[in-house]
PDB file of C-alpha atoms in Angstrom:
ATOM      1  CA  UNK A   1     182.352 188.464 104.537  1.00 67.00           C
ATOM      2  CA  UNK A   2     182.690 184.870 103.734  1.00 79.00           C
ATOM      3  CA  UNK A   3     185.706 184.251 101.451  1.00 89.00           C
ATOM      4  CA  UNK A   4     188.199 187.093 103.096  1.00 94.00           C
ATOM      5  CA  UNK A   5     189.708 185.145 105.612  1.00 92.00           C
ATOM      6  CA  UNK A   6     190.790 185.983 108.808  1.00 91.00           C
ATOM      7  CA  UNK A   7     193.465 188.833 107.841  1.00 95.00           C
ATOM      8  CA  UNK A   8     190.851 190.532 105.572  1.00 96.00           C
ATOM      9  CA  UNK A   9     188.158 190.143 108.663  1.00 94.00           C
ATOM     10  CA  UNK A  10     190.503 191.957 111.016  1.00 95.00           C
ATOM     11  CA  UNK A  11     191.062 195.453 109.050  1.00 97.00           C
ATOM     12  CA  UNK A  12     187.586 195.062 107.579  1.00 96.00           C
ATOM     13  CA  UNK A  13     186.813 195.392 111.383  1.00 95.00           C
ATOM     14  CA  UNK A  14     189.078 198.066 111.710  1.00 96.00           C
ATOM     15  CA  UNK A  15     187.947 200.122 109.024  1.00 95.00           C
ATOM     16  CA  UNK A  16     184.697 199.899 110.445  1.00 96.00           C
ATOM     17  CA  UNK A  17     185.262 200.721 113.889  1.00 96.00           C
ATOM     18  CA  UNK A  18     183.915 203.798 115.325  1.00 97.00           C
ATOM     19  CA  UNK A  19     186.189 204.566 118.237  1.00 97.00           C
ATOM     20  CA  UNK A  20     189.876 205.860 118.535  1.00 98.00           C
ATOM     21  CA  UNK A  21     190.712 202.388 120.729  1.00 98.00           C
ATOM     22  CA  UNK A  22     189.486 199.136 119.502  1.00 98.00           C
ATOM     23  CA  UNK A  23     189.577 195.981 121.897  1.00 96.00           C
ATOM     24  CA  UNK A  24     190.397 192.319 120.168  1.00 93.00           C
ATOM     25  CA  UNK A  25     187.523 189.747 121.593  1.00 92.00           C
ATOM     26  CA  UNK A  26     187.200 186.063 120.423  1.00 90.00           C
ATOM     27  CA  UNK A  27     184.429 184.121 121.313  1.00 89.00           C
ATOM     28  CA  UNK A  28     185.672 181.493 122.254  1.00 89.00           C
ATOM     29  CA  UNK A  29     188.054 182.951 125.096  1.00 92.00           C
ATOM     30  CA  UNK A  30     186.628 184.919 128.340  1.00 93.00           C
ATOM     31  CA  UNK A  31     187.507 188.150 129.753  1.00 96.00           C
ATOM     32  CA  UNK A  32     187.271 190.060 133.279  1.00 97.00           C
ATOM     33  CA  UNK A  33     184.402 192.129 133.708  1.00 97.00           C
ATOM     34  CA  UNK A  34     186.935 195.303 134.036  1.00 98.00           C
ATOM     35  CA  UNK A  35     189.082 194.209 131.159  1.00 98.00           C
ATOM     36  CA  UNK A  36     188.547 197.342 129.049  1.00 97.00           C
ATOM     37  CA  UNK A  37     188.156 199.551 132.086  1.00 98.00           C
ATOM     38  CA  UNK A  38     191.563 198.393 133.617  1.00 98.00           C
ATOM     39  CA  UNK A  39     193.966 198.755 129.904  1.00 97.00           C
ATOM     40  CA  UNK A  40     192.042 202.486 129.544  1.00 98.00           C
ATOM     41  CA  UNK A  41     193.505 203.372 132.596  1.00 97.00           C
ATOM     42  CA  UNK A  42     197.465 202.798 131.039  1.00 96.00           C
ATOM     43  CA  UNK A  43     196.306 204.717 127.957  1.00 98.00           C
ATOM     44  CA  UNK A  44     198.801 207.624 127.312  1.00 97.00           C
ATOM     45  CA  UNK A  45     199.595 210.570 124.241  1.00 96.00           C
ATOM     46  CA  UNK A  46     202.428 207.986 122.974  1.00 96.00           C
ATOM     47  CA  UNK A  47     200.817 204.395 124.153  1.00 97.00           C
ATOM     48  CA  UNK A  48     199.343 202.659 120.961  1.00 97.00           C
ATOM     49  CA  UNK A  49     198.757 198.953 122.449  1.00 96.00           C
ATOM     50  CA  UNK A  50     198.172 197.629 125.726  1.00 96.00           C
ATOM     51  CA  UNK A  51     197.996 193.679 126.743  1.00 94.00           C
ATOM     52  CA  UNK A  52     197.414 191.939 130.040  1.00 93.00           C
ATOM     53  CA  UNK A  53     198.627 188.760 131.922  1.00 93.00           C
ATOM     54  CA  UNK A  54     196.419 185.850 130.715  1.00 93.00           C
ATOM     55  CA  UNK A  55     195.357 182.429 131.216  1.00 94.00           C
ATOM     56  CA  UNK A  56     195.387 179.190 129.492  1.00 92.00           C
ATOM     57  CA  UNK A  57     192.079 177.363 129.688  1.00 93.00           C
ATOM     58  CA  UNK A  58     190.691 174.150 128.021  1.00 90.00           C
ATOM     59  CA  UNK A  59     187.329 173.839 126.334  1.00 87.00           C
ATOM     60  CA  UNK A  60     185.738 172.946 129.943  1.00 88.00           C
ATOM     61  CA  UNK A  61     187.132 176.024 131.407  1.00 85.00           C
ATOM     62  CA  UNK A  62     190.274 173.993 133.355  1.00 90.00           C
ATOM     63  CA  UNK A  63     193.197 176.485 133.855  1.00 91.00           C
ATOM     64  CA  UNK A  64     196.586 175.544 132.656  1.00 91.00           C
ATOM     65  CA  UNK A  65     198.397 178.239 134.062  1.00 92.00           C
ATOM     66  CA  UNK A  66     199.202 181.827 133.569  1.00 92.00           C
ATOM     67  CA  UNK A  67     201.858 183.935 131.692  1.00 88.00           C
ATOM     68  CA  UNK A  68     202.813 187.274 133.396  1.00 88.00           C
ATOM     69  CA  UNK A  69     204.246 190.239 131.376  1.00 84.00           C
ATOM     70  CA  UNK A  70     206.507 193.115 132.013  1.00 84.00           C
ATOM     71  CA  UNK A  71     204.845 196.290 132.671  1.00 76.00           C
ATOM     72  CA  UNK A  72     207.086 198.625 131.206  1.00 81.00           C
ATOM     73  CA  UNK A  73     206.806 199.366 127.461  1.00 84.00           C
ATOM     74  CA  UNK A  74     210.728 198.741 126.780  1.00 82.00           C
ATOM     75  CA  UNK A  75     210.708 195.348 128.326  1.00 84.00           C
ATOM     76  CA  UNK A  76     207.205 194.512 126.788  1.00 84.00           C
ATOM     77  CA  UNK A  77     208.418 195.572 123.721  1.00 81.00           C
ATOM     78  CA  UNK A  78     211.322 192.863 123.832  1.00 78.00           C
ATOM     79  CA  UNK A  79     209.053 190.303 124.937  1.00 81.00           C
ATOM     80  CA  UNK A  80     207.513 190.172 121.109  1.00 81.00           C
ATOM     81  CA  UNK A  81     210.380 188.202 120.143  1.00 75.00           C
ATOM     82  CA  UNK A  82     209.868 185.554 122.027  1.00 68.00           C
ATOM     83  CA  UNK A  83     205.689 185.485 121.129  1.00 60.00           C
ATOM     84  CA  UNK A  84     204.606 184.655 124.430  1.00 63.00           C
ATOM     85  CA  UNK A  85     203.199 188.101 126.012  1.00 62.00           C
ATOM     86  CA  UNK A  86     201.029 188.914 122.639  1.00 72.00           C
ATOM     87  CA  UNK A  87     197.822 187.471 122.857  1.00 81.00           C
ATOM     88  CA  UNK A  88     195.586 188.460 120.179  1.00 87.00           C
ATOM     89  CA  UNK A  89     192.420 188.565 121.558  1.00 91.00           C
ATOM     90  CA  UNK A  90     193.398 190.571 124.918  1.00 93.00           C
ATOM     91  CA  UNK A  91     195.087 193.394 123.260  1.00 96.00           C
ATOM     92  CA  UNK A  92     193.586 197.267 123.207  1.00 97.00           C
ATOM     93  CA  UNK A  93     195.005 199.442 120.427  1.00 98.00           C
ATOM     94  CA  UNK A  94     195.185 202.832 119.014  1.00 98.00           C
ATOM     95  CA  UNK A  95     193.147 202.540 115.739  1.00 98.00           C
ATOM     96  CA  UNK A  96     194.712 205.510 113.971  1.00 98.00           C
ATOM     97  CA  UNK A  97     198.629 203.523 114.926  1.00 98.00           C
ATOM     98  CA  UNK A  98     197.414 200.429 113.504  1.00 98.00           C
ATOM     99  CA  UNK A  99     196.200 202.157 110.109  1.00 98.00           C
ATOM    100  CA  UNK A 100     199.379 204.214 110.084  1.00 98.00           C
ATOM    101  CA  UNK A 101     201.635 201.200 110.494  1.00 98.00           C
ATOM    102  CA  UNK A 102     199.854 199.462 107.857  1.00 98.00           C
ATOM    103  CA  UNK A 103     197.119 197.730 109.525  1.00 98.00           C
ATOM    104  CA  UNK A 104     197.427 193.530 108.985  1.00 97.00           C
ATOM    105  CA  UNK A 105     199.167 192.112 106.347  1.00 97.00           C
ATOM    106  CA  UNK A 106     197.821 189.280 104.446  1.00 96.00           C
ATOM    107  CA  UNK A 107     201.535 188.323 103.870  1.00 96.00           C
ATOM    108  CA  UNK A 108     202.064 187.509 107.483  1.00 94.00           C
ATOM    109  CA  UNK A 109     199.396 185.617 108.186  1.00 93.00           C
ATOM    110  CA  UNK A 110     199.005 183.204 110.369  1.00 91.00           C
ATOM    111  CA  UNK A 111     201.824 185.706 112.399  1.00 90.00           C
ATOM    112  CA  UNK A 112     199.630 188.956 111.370  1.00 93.00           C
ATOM    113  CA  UNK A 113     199.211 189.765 115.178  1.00 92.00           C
ATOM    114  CA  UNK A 114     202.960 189.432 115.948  1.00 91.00           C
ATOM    115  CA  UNK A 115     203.712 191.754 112.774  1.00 94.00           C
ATOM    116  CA  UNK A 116     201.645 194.184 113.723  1.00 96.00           C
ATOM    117  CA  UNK A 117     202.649 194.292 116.946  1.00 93.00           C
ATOM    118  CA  UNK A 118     206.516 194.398 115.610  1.00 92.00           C
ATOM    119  CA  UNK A 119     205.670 197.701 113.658  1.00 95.00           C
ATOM    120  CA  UNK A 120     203.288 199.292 116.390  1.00 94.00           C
ATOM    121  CA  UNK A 121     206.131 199.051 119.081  1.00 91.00           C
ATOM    122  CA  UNK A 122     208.190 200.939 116.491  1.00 91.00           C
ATOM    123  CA  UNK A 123     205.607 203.941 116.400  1.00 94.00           C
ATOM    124  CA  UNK A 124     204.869 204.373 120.146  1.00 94.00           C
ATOM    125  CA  UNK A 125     204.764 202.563 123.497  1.00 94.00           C
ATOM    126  CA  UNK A 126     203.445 199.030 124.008  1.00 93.00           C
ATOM    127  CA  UNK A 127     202.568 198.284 127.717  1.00 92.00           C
ATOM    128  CA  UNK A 128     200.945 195.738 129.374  1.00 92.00           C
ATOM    129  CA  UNK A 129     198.341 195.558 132.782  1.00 93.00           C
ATOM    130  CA  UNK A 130     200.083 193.157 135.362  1.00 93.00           C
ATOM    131  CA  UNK A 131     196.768 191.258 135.700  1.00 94.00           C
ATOM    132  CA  UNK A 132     195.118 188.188 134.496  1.00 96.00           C
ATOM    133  CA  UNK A 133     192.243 190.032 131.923  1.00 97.00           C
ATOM    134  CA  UNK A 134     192.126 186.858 129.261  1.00 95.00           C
ATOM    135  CA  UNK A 135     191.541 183.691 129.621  1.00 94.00           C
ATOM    136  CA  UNK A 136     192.913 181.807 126.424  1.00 92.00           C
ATOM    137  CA  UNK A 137     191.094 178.972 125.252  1.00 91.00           C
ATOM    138  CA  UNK A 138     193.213 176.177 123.860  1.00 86.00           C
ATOM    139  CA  UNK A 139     191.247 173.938 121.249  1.00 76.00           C
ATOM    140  CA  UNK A 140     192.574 171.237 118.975  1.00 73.00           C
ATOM    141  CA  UNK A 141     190.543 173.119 115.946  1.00 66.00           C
ATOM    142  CA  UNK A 142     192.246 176.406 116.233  1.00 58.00           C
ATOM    143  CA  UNK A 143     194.053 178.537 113.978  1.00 58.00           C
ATOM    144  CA  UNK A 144     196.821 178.618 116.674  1.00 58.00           C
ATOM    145  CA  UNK A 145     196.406 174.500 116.810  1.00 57.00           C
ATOM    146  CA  UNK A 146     195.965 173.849 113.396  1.00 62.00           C
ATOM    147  CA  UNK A 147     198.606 176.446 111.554  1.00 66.00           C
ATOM    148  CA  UNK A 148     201.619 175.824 115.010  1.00 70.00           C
ATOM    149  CA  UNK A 149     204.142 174.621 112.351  1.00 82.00           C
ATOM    150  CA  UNK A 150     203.456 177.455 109.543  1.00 84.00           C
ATOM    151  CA  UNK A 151     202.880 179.989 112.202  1.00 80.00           C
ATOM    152  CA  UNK A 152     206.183 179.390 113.623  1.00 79.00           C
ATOM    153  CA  UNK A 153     207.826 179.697 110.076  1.00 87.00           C
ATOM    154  CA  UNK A 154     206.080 182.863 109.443  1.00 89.00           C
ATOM    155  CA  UNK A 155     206.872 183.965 113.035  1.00 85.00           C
ATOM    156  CA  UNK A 156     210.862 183.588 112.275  1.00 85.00           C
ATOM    157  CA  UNK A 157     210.058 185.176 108.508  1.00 89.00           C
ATOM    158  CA  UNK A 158     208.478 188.519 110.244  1.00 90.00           C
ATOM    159  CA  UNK A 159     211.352 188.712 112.990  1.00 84.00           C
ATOM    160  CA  UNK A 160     213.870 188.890 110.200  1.00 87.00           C
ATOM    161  CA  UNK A 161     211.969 191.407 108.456  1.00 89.00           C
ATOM    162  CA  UNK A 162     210.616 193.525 111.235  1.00 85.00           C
ATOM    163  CA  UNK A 163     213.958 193.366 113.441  1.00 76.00           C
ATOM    164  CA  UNK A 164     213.251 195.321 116.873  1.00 70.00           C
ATOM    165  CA  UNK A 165     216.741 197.235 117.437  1.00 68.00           C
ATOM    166  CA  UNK A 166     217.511 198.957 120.720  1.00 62.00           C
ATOM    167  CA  UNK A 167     216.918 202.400 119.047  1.00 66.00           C
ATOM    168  CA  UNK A 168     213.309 201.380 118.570  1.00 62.00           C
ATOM    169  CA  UNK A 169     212.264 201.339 122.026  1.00 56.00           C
ATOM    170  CA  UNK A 170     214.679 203.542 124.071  1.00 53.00           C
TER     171      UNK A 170
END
């Protein structure tokens, strides 16, 4: 897949996927043992995406401190404005939502995640687990690290286009 970037990576995944819920992992972050186990258990008819509380951790493991999210899908869905309760790599998602709402856009990047998220909440319920499942690894050679400034552009570019209005989420 060299030469598709990260974007094209993610729905090439996604295509390929064999199961109606598909779990984000990086490699570089770690997970609880009963990560999967503990989101199935919130899965519902209307729930397309679930997160978790998670952790900030350095390249040796060190914790930084933890981010706790709302539990109910209204509140959670409110919190994607503010980009702090949508880890990436810890969400679980309904495959078929994703491709309905467009899947990622190559437009967005590097705030694909946040613009997906944006449209799923619009289609269904977005929840979260109030427990520390991810531990996010901070390193100086990351997307995140590297792109901050443009991701934060993009970031204000898909919350003007992807507005969440009460109506979406009541």
């Amino acid at each position: 897949t060299n030469g598709i970037g990260l974007v094209g990576s993610l729905n090439l995944g996604l295509k390929h996927s064999s199961h109606k819920w598909v779990a984000r992992f990086d490699v570089d972050d770690s997970y609880e043992n009963n990560r999967i186990n503990v989101q199935r258990e919130l899965i519902k008819s209307d729930t397309v995406a679930i997160f978790s509380d998670y952790d900030f951790i350095d390249e040796l493991g060190k914790k930084y401190g933890m981010l706790t999210s709302p539990i109910l899908s209204s509140p959670t869905a409110i919190s994607l404005v503010n980009s702090v309760r949508t880890p990436h790599p810890g969400v679980l998602f309904n495959k078929e939502a994703v491709i309905n709402v467009g899947g990622y856009r190559e437009e967005d990047f590097p705030a694909e995640d946040l613009s997906l998220w944006l449209r799923l909440a619009k289609s269904g319920k977005i929840t979260s687990v109030p427990s520390c499942l991810l531990h996010y690894r901070i390193r100086k050679g990351s997307i995140s690290s590297s792109k901050r400034a443009h991701a934060l552009q993009k970031k204000d570019e898909v919350l003007k286009q992807i507005s969440i209005q009460e109506k979406d989420f009541i």
